[in-house]
Coordinates of N, CA and C in Angstrom, one line a residue:
M196 N -44.7 -35.9 40.1 CA -43.7 -35.1 40.7 C -44.3 -34.1 41.7
L197 N -43.5 -33.9 42.8 CA -43.9 -33.0 43.9 C -43.0 -31.9 43.9
V198 N -43.4 -30.7 43.7 CA -42.6 -29.5 43.8 C -43.0 -28.7 45.1
I199 N -42.0 -28.5 45.9 CA -42.2 -27.7 47.2 C -41.3 -26.4 47.0
E200 N -42.0 -25.3 46.7 CA -41.3 -24.1 46.4 C -42.2 -22.9 46.7
D201 N -41.7 -22.0 47.5 CA -42.5 -20.9 48.0 C -42.7 -19.7 47.0
D202 N -41.7 -19.6 46.1 CA -41.8 -18.6 45.0 C -42.9 -19.0 44.0
V203 N -43.9 -18.2 43.9 CA -45.0 -18.6 43.0 C -44.6 -18.7 41.6
D204 N -43.8 -17.7 41.1 CA -43.4 -17.7 39.7 C -42.5 -19.0 39.4
V205 N -41.6 -19.2 40.3 CA -40.7 -20.4 40.1 C -41.5 -21.7 40.1
R206 N -42.4 -21.8 41.1 CA -43.2 -23.0 41.3 C -44.1 -23.2 40.0
Q207 N -44.7 -22.2 39.5 CA -45.6 -22.4 38.4 C -44.7 -22.7 37.1
A208 N -43.5 -22.1 37.0 CA -42.7 -22.4 35.9 C -42.3 -23.9 35.8
I209 N -41.8 -24.4 37.0 CA -41.4 -25.8 37.1 C -42.6 -26.7 36.8
G210 N -43.8 -26.3 37.3 CA -45.0 -27.1 37.1 C -45.3 -27.2 35.6
R211 N -45.2 -26.0 34.9 CA -45.5 -26.0 33.5 C -44.6 -26.9 32.7
L212 N -43.3 -26.8 33.1 CA -42.2 -27.6 32.4 C -42.5 -29.1 32.6
L213 N -42.7 -29.5 33.8 CA -42.9 -30.9 34.0 C -44.2 -31.5 33.5
S214 N -45.2 -30.7 33.5 CA -46.5 -31.1 32.9 C -46.3 -31.2 31.4
A215 N -45.6 -30.3 30.8 CA -45.4 -30.3 29.3 C -44.6 -31.6 28.9
T216 N -43.8 -32.1 29.8 CA -43.0 -33.3 29.5 C -43.7 -34.6 29.9
G217 N -45.0 -34.5 30.3 CA -45.8 -35.6 30.5 C -45.9 -36.1 31.9
H218 N -45.5 -35.3 32.9 CA -45.5 -35.7 34.3 C -46.8 -35.2 35.0
D219 N -47.3 -35.9 35.9 CA -48.4 -35.5 36.8 C -47.7 -34.7 37.9
V220 N -48.0 -33.5 38.1 CA -47.3 -32.6 39.0 C -48.2 -32.1 40.1
R221 N -47.7 -32.1 41.4 CA -48.4 -31.4 42.5 C -47.5 -30.3 43.0
L222 N -48.1 -29.1 43.2 CA -47.3 -27.9 43.6 C -47.7 -27.5 45.0
C223 N -46.7 -27.3 45.9 CA -46.9 -26.8 47.2 C -46.0 -25.6 47.5
G224 N -46.6 -24.7 48.3 CA -45.8 -23.4 48.6 C -45.3 -23.4 50.0
T225 N -45.6 -24.4 50.8 CA -45.1 -24.4 52.2 C -44.6 -25.8 52.5
A226 N -43.8 -25.9 53.6 CA -43.2 -27.2 54.0 C -44.3 -28.1 54.4
L227 N -45.2 -27.6 55.3 CA -46.2 -28.5 55.8 C -47.2 -29.1 54.7
D228 N -47.5 -28.2 53.8 CA -48.3 -28.7 52.6 C -47.6 -29.8 51.9
G229 N -46.3 -29.5 51.7 CA -45.5 -30.5 50.9 C -45.4 -31.8 51.6
L230 N -45.2 -31.8 53.0 CA -45.1 -33.0 53.7 C -46.4 -33.8 53.7
R231 N -47.5 -33.1 53.8 CA -48.8 -33.7 53.7 C -49.1 -34.3 52.4
E232 N -48.7 -33.6 51.3 CA -48.8 -34.1 50.0 C -48.0 -35.4 49.7
A233 N -46.7 -35.3 50.2 CA -45.8 -36.5 50.1 C -46.4 -37.7 50.7
A234 N -47.0 -37.5 51.9 CA -47.6 -38.7 52.6 C -48.9 -39.2 52.0
A235 N -49.7 -38.3 51.4 CA -51.0 -38.7 50.8 C -50.8 -39.2 49.4
W236 N -49.8 -38.7 48.7 CA -49.6 -39.0 47.3 C -48.2 -39.2 47.0
P237 N -47.6 -40.4 47.3 CA -46.2 -40.6 47.2 C -45.7 -40.3 45.8
P238 N -44.8 -39.4 45.7 CA -44.3 -39.0 44.3 C -43.1 -39.8 43.8
D239 N -42.8 -39.7 42.6 CA -41.6 -40.4 42.0 C -40.3 -39.5 42.2
V240 N -40.5 -38.2 42.3 CA -39.4 -37.3 42.5 C -39.9 -36.1 43.3
V241 N -39.1 -35.5 44.2 CA -39.4 -34.3 44.9 C -38.4 -33.2 44.5
V242 N -38.9 -32.1 44.1 CA -38.1 -30.9 43.9 C -38.3 -30.0 45.1
L243 N -37.2 -29.7 45.8 CA -37.4 -29.1 47.2 C -36.6 -27.8 47.3
D244 N -37.3 -26.7 47.5 CA -36.6 -25.4 47.9 C -36.2 -25.5 49.4
L245 N -35.2 -24.7 49.7 CA -34.8 -24.7 51.1 C -35.4 -23.5 51.9
G246 N -35.6 -22.4 51.2 CA -36.0 -21.2 51.9 C -37.6 -21.1 52.0
L247 N -38.2 -22.0 52.7 CA -39.6 -22.1 52.8 C -40.1 -21.2 54.0
P248 N -41.3 -20.7 54.0 CA -41.8 -19.8 55.0 C -42.0 -20.4 56.3
D249 N -42.3 -21.7 56.4 CA -42.7 -22.2 57.7 C -41.7 -23.2 58.3
L250 N -40.9 -23.8 57.5 CA -39.9 -24.7 58.0 C -38.7 -24.8 57.0
D251 N -37.5 -24.9 57.5 CA -36.4 -24.9 56.6 C -36.4 -26.2 55.7
G252 N -36.1 -26.0 54.4 CA -36.1 -27.2 53.6 C -35.3 -28.4 54.0
A253 N -34.2 -28.1 54.7 CA -33.3 -29.2 55.2 C -34.1 -30.1 56.2
A254 N -34.9 -29.5 57.0 CA -35.8 -30.2 57.9 C -36.8 -31.1 57.2
V255 N -37.3 -30.5 56.1 CA -38.3 -31.2 55.2 C -37.6 -32.4 54.6
L256 N -36.4 -32.2 54.2 CA -35.6 -33.3 53.6 C -35.4 -34.4 54.6
R257 N -35.1 -34.1 55.8 CA -34.9 -35.2 56.8 C -36.2 -35.9 57.1
R258 N -37.3 -35.2 57.2 CA -38.6 -35.8 57.5 C -39.0 -36.7 56.3
I259 N -38.8 -36.3 55.1 CA -39.2 -37.2 54.0 C -38.3 -38.4 54.0
R260 N -37.0 -38.2 54.2 CA -36.0 -39.3 54.1 C -36.2 -40.3 55.2
A261 N -36.8 -39.9 56.3 CA -37.1 -40.8 57.4 C -38.0 -41.9 57.1
T262 N -38.9 -41.7 56.1 CA -39.9 -42.7 55.8 C -39.9 -43.1 54.3
S263 N -39.1 -42.4 53.5 CA -39.1 -42.7 52.0 C -37.8 -42.6 51.4
Q264 N -37.5 -43.4 50.3 CA -36.3 -43.2 49.6 C -36.6 -42.6 48.2
V265 N -37.7 -41.8 48.1 CA -38.0 -41.1 46.9 C -36.8 -40.1 46.5
P266 N -36.4 -40.1 45.3 CA -35.3 -39.1 44.9 C -35.7 -37.7 45.2
I267 N -34.8 -36.9 45.8 CA -35.1 -35.5 46.1 C -34.0 -34.7 45.5
V268 N -34.5 -33.7 44.7 CA -33.6 -32.7 44.0 C -33.8 -31.4 44.8
V269 N -32.7 -31.0 45.5 CA -32.8 -29.7 46.2 C -32.5 -28.6 45.2
A270 N -33.4 -27.6 45.1 CA -33.2 -26.4 44.2 C -33.2 -25.2 45.1
T271 N -32.1 -24.5 45.2 CA -32.0 -23.4 46.1 C -31.0 -22.3 45.7
A272 N -31.0 -21.2 46.3 CA -30.1 -20.1 46.0 C -28.8 -20.3 46.9
R273 N -28.8 -21.2 47.8 CA -27.6 -21.4 48.7 C -26.6 -22.2 47.9
E274 N -25.4 -21.7 47.7 CA -24.4 -22.3 46.8 C -23.1 -22.7 47.5
Q275 N -23.1 -22.5 48.9 CA -21.9 -22.9 49.6 C -21.7 -24.4 49.5
E276 N -20.4 -24.8 49.3 CA -20.1 -26.3 49.2 C -20.4 -27.0 50.5
S277 N -20.2 -26.3 51.7 CA -20.5 -27.0 52.9 C -22.0 -27.3 53.1
E278 N -22.8 -26.4 52.5 CA -24.3 -26.6 52.5 C -24.6 -27.8 51.6
M279 N -24.0 -27.9 50.5 CA -24.3 -29.0 49.5 C -23.9 -30.3 50.2
I280 N -22.7 -30.4 50.8 CA -22.3 -31.6 51.5 C -23.3 -32.0 52.6
R281 N -23.7 -31.0 53.4 CA -24.6 -31.2 54.5 C -25.9 -31.9 54.0
L282 N -26.4 -31.3 52.9 CA -27.7 -31.8 52.3 C -27.5 -33.2 51.7
L283 N -26.4 -33.4 51.0 CA -26.2 -34.8 50.5 C -26.0 -35.8 51.6
R284 N -25.4 -35.4 52.7 CA -25.3 -36.3 53.8 C -26.7 -36.6 54.4
A285 N -27.6 -35.6 54.4 CA -28.9 -35.8 54.9 C -29.8 -36.6 54.0
G286 N -29.4 -36.9 52.8 CA -30.1 -37.8 51.9 C -30.6 -37.2 50.6
A287 N -30.2 -35.9 50.2 CA -30.5 -35.4 48.9 C -29.8 -36.2 47.8
D288 N -30.5 -36.3 46.7 CA -29.9 -37.0 45.6 C -29.3 -36.1 44.6
D289 N -29.7 -34.9 44.6 CA -29.1 -33.9 43.6 C -29.3 -32.5 44.2
Y290 N -28.5 -31.5 43.6 CA -28.5 -30.2 44.2 C -28.3 -29.2 43.0
V291 N -29.2 -28.3 42.8 CA -29.1 -27.3 41.7 C -29.3 -25.9 42.3
V292 N -28.4 -25.0 41.9 CA -28.4 -23.7 42.4 C -29.1 -22.7 41.5
K293 N -30.0 -21.9 42.1 CA -30.7 -20.8 41.4 C -29.8 -19.7 41.1
P294 N -30.0 -19.0 39.9 CA -31.0 -19.3 38.9 C -30.5 -20.5 38.0
Y295 N -31.5 -21.3 37.7 CA -31.2 -22.5 36.8 C -32.1 -22.5 35.6
S296 N -31.7 -23.1 34.5 CA -32.5 -23.1 33.3 C -33.6 -24.2 33.4
A297 N -34.6 -24.2 32.6 CA -35.6 -25.2 32.6 C -34.9 -26.5 32.1
E298 N -34.0 -26.4 31.2 CA -33.3 -27.6 30.7 C -32.5 -28.3 31.8
Q299 N -31.8 -27.4 32.6 CA -31.0 -28.0 33.7 C -31.8 -28.8 34.7
I300 N -32.9 -28.2 35.2 CA -33.7 -28.9 36.2 C -34.4 -30.1 35.6
E301 N -34.8 -30.1 34.3 CA -35.3 -31.3 33.7 C -34.3 -32.4 33.6
A302 N -33.0 -32.0 33.3 CA -31.9 -33.0 33.2 C -31.6 -33.6 34.5
R303 N -31.7 -32.8 35.6 CA -31.4 -33.3 36.9 C -32.5 -34.4 37.3
I304 N -33.7 -34.0 37.0 CA -34.8 -34.9 37.4 C -34.7 -36.2 36.6
A305 N -34.4 -36.1 35.3 CA -34.3 -37.3 34.4 C -33.1 -38.2 35.0
A306 N -32.1 -37.5 35.5 CA -30.9 -38.3 35.9 C -31.3 -39.1 37.2
V307 N -32.0 -38.5 38.1 CA -32.3 -39.2 39.4 C -33.3 -40.3 39.1
L308 N -34.2 -40.1 38.1 CA -35.1 -41.2 37.7 C -34.4 -42.3 37.0
R309 N -33.3 -42.0 36.2 CA -32.5 -43.1 35.6 C -31.8 -43.9 36.7
R310 N -31.3 -43.3 37.7 CA -30.6 -44.0 38.7 C -31.5 -44.9 39.5
G311 N -32.8 -44.4 39.7 CA -33.7 -45.2 40.5 C -34.4 -46.3 39.7
H312 N -34.5 -46.2 38.4 CA -35.3 -47.2 37.6 C -34.5 -47.7 36.4
G313 N -33.4 -47.2 36.1 CA -32.8 -47.5 34.8 C -32.0 -48.8 34.9
G314 N -31.7 -49.4 33.7 CA -30.8 -50.5 33.6 C -31.5 -51.8 33.9
P315 N -30.9 -52.9 33.3 CA -31.5 -54.2 33.5 C -31.4 -54.7 34.9
A316 N -32.3 -55.5 35.4 CA -32.2 -56.1 36.7 C -31.0 -57.1 36.7
V317 N -30.3 -57.1 37.9 CA -29.2 -58.0 38.0 C -29.5 -59.0 39.2
A318 N -29.3 -60.3 39.0 CA -29.5 -61.2 40.1 C -28.5 -60.9 41.1
G319 N -28.8 -61.3 42.4 CA -28.0 -60.9 43.5 C -26.5 -61.0 43.3
L320 N -25.8 -60.0 43.8 CA -24.4 -59.8 43.7 C -23.7 -60.2 45.0
T321 N -22.6 -60.9 44.9 CA -21.9 -61.4 46.1 C -20.4 -61.2 45.9
V322 N -19.7 -60.5 46.8 CA -18.3 -60.3 46.8 C -17.8 -60.6 48.3
G323 N -17.2 -61.7 48.5 CA -16.8 -62.0 49.9 C -18.0 -62.1 50.8
G324 N -18.0 -61.4 51.9 CA -19.2 -61.4 52.8 C -20.2 -60.3 52.4
L325 N -20.0 -59.6 51.3 CA -21.0 -58.6 50.8 C -22.0 -59.3 49.9
S326 N -23.3 -59.0 50.2 CA -24.4 -59.5 49.3 C -25.3 -58.3 49.0
L327 N -25.7 -58.2 47.7 CA -26.6 -57.1 47.3 C -27.7 -57.6 46.4
D328 N -28.9 -57.1 46.7 CA -30.0 -57.5 45.8 C -30.5 -56.2 45.1
P329 N -30.1 -56.0 43.8 CA -30.4 -54.8 43.1 C -31.9 -54.5 43.0
Q330 N -32.8 -55.5 42.9 CA -34.2 -55.3 42.8 C -34.8 -54.9 44.1
A331 N -34.5 -55.5 45.2 CA -35.0 -55.2 46.5 C -34.3 -54.0 47.1
R332 N -33.1 -53.6 46.5 CA -32.3 -52.5 47.0 C -31.9 -52.8 48.5
T333 N -31.4 -54.0 48.7 CA -30.9 -54.3 50.1 C -29.5 -54.8 49.9
A334 N -28.7 -54.6 51.0 CA -27.4 -55.1 51.0 C -27.0 -55.6 52.4
T335 N -26.2 -56.6 52.5 CA -25.8 -57.1 53.8 C -24.3 -57.3 53.8
L336 N -23.7 -57.3 55.0 CA -22.3 -57.5 55.2 C -22.2 -58.6 56.3
D337 N -21.7 -59.8 55.9 CA -21.6 -60.9 56.8 C -22.9 -61.2 57.5
G338 N -24.0 -61.1 56.6 CA -25.3 -61.4 57.1 C -26.0 -60.3 57.8
V339 N -25.4 -59.1 58.1 CA -25.9 -58.0 58.8 C -26.4 -57.0 57.8
P340 N -27.7 -56.5 57.8 CA -28.1 -55.5 56.9 C -27.4 -54.2 57.0
L341 N -27.1 -53.6 55.8 CA -26.4 -52.3 55.7 C -27.4 -51.2 55.5
Q342 N -27.3 -50.2 56.3 CA -28.2 -49.0 56.1 C -27.5 -48.0 55.2
L343 N -27.9 -48.1 53.9 CA -27.2 -47.3 52.9 C -28.2 -46.2 52.3
S344 N -27.7 -45.0 52.1 CA -28.4 -44.0 51.3 C -28.6 -44.5 49.9
R345 N -29.4 -43.8 49.1 CA -29.6 -44.2 47.7 C -28.3 -44.1 47.0
L346 N -27.5 -43.1 47.1 CA -26.3 -43.0 46.4 C -25.2 -44.0 46.9
E347 N -25.2 -44.2 48.2 CA -24.3 -45.2 48.7 C -24.6 -46.6 48.1
F348 N -25.9 -46.9 48.0 CA -26.3 -48.2 47.4 C -25.9 -48.3 46.0
D349 N -26.1 -47.2 45.2 CA -25.8 -47.2 43.8 C -24.3 -47.3 43.6
L350 N -23.5 -46.7 44.5 CA -22.1 -46.7 44.4 C -21.6 -48.2 44.7
L351 N -22.1 -48.8 45.8 CA -21.7 -50.1 46.1 C -22.1 -51.1 45.0
A352 N -23.3 -51.0 44.4 CA -23.7 -51.9 43.3 C -22.8 -51.7 42.1
Y353 N -22.4 -50.5 41.8 CA -21.5 -50.3 40.7 C -20.2 -50.9 40.9
L354 N -19.6 -50.8 42.1 CA -18.3 -51.4 42.4 C -18.4 -52.9 42.4
M355 N -19.5 -53.4 43.0 CA -19.6 -54.9 43.0 C -19.8 -55.5 41.7
R356 N -20.4 -54.8 40.7 CA -20.5 -55.4 39.4 C -19.2 -55.4 38.7
R357 N -18.2 -54.6 39.2 CA -16.9 -54.5 38.6 C -15.8 -55.0 39.6
A358 N -16.2 -55.9 40.4 CA -15.3 -56.4 41.5 C -14.0 -56.8 40.9
G359 N -12.9 -56.4 41.5 CA -11.6 -56.8 41.0 C -11.0 -55.8 40.0
T360 N -11.8 -54.9 39.5 CA -11.4 -53.9 38.5 C -11.2 -52.5 39.1
V361 N -10.2 -51.8 38.7 CA -9.9 -50.5 39.2 C -10.9 -49.5 38.4
V362 N -11.6 -48.7 39.2 CA -12.6 -47.8 38.7 C -12.1 -46.4 39.0
T363 N -12.0 -45.5 38.0 CA -11.6 -44.1 38.3 C -12.7 -43.3 38.9
R364 N -12.3 -42.2 39.6 CA -13.2 -41.3 40.1 C -14.1 -40.7 39.0
R365 N -13.5 -40.4 37.9 CA -14.2 -39.8 36.8 C -15.3 -40.8 36.3
Q366 N -15.0 -42.1 36.2 CA -16.0 -43.1 35.9 C -17.2 -43.1 36.8
L367 N -16.9 -43.0 38.1 CA -17.9 -42.9 39.1 C -18.8 -41.7 38.9
L368 N -18.1 -40.6 38.7 CA -18.8 -39.3 38.5 C -19.8 -39.4 37.3
T369 N -19.3 -40.0 36.2 CA -20.1 -40.1 35.0 C -21.2 -41.2 35.1
D370 N -20.9 -42.3 35.7 CA -21.8 -43.5 35.6 C -22.8 -43.5 36.8
V371 N -22.4 -43.1 38.0 CA -23.2 -43.1 39.2 C -24.0 -41.8 39.4
W372 N -23.3 -40.7 39.1 CA -23.9 -39.4 39.2 C -24.0 -38.8 37.8
P373 N -25.0 -37.9 37.6 CA -24.9 -37.1 36.3 C -23.7 -36.2 36.4
A374 N -22.9 -36.2 35.4 CA -21.6 -35.5 35.4 C -21.8 -34.0 35.7
E375 N -22.9 -33.4 35.3 CA -23.0 -31.9 35.5 C -23.4 -31.6 36.9
S376 N -23.8 -32.5 37.7 CA -24.3 -32.2 39.0 C -23.5 -32.6 40.2
R377 N -22.3 -33.1 39.9 CA -21.5 -33.6 41.0 C -20.0 -33.2 40.8
S378 N -19.2 -33.2 41.9 CA -17.8 -32.9 41.8 C -17.0 -34.1 42.2
L379 N -15.8 -34.1 41.8 CA -14.9 -35.3 42.2 C -14.8 -35.3 43.7
E380 N -14.8 -34.1 44.4 CA -14.8 -34.1 45.8 C -16.0 -34.8 46.4
T381 N -17.1 -34.7 45.8 CA -18.3 -35.3 46.3 C -18.2 -36.8 46.2
V382 N -17.6 -37.3 45.1 CA -17.4 -38.7 44.9 C -16.5 -39.2 46.1
D383 N -15.5 -38.5 46.4 CA -14.6 -38.9 47.5 C -15.4 -39.0 48.8
V384 N -16.3 -38.0 49.1 CA -17.1 -38.0 50.3 C -17.9 -39.3 50.4
H385 N -18.6 -39.6 49.3 CA -19.4 -40.8 49.3 C -18.6 -42.1 49.5
V386 N -17.5 -42.2 48.9 CA -16.6 -43.3 49.1 C -16.2 -43.5 50.5
T387 N -15.9 -42.3 51.2 CA -15.6 -42.4 52.6 C -16.8 -42.8 53.4
W388 N -18.0 -42.3 53.1 CA -19.2 -42.8 53.8 C -19.4 -44.3 53.7
L389 N -19.2 -44.8 52.4 CA -19.4 -46.2 52.1 C -18.4 -47.0 52.9
R390 N -17.2 -46.6 53.0 CA -16.2 -47.3 53.8 C -16.6 -47.4 55.2
R391 N -17.1 -46.3 55.8 CA -17.5 -46.3 57.2 C -18.7 -47.3 57.4
K392 N -19.6 -47.4 56.4 CA -20.7 -48.4 56.5 C -20.2 -49.8 56.5
L393 N -19.1 -50.0 55.8 CA -18.5 -51.3 55.7 C -17.5 -51.6 56.9
G394 N -17.4 -50.6 57.8 CA -16.5 -50.8 58.9 C -15.0 -50.8 58.7
E395 N -14.6 -50.0 57.7 CA -13.2 -49.9 57.4 C -12.8 -48.5 57.1
R396 N -11.5 -48.3 57.0 CA -10.9 -47.0 56.7 C -10.0 -47.1 55.5
A397 N -9.7 -46.0 54.8 CA -8.8 -46.0 53.7 C -7.4 -46.6 54.1
A398 N -7.0 -46.3 55.3 CA -5.7 -46.8 55.7 C -5.7 -48.3 56.0
Q399 N -6.8 -48.8 56.3 CA -7.0 -50.3 56.6 C -8.2 -50.8 55.9
P400 N -8.1 -51.0 54.6 CA -9.2 -51.4 53.8 C -9.4 -52.9 53.9
R401 N -10.7 -53.3 53.8 CA -11.0 -54.7 53.6 C -11.6 -55.0 52.2
Y402 N -12.5 -54.1 51.8 CA -13.2 -54.3 50.5 C -12.8 -53.2 49.5
V403 N -12.8 -51.9 50.0 CA -12.6 -50.8 49.1 C -11.2 -50.3 49.1
H404 N -10.4 -50.6 48.1 CA -9.0 -50.4 48.1 C -8.7 -49.2 47.1
T405 N -7.8 -48.3 47.6 CA -7.4 -47.2 46.8 C -6.1 -47.6 46.0
V406 N -6.2 -47.4 44.7 CA -5.0 -47.6 43.8 C -4.5 -46.2 43.5
R407 N -3.4 -45.8 44.2 CA -3.0 -44.5 44.1 C -2.7 -44.0 42.7
G408 N -3.3 -42.8 42.4 CA -3.1 -42.2 41.1 C -4.0 -42.8 40.0
V409 N -4.8 -43.8 40.4 CA -5.7 -44.4 39.4 C -7.1 -44.3 39.8
G410 N -7.5 -45.0 40.9 CA -8.9 -45.0 41.3 C -9.1 -45.9 42.5
I411 N -10.2 -46.6 42.5 CA -10.5 -47.5 43.6 C -10.9 -48.9 43.1
R412 N -10.8 -49.9 43.9 CA -11.1 -51.3 43.5 C -11.8 -51.9 44.6
L413 N -12.9 -52.6 44.3 CA -13.6 -53.4 45.3 C -13.3 -54.9 45.1
S414 N -12.8 -55.5 46.2 CA -12.4 -56.9 46.1 C -12.6 -57.6 47.4
P415 N -12.8 -58.9 47.5 CA -13.0 -59.5 48.8 C -11.8 -59.5 49.6
P416 N -11.9 -59.5 50.9 CA -10.8 -59.5 51.8 C -9.9 -60.7 51.6
E417 N -8.6 -60.5 51.7 CA -7.6 -61.6 51.6 C -7.8 -62.5 52.8
P418 N -7.7 -63.8 52.5 CA -7.8 -64.8 53.6 C -6.7 -64.6 54.6
A419 N -7.1 -64.8 55.9 CA -6.2 -64.7 57.0 C -5.1 -65.8 56.8
R420 N -3.9 -65.4 57.1 CA -2.7 -66.3 57.0 C -2.5 -67.0 58.3

């Protein structure tokens, strides 16, 4: 685990907690130290503060995400919804607002690890022109690679495994995200982003269909008449 946090007390507390649960932990107090550590010692999870002394944490997030898909949990005092959405769009996997309990940060870290490594491997999934390899974490549409964030990939895989079935927003919240760390509005945002990656809109769906008042369904495009 890599913790990038400028507050010494908070940094040491997170370090003690993660070490006590059996993790190998590296602690950094500045953005540049954290970036160097992430490059030299690729972690399984990054816990990232935003108010760093040398570089804003959002910039650190973008730099890490440019070269790695490591799960990133943003831990910050900034609680505006617009800030949360901006960071999720930039590639954060989770967002926890200070002050938070030791149990809460531990649960968030466990959740992103489950999403990254949990569940049995599934042989390639295919729905229409969509193909997805869960082990390689790659997806294509009509043979063209899709550039998906971690959560977009997990969302697409979840829907493809249930192709033809209506899935509620609450199911997505519970099964794709840890329920305590996401809102139904955030689910809607990610569905919109996924639709854009698939080259479609809610008003003109090809794969992701809204079932009004119920949820969404992924199904292959209807053949042209």
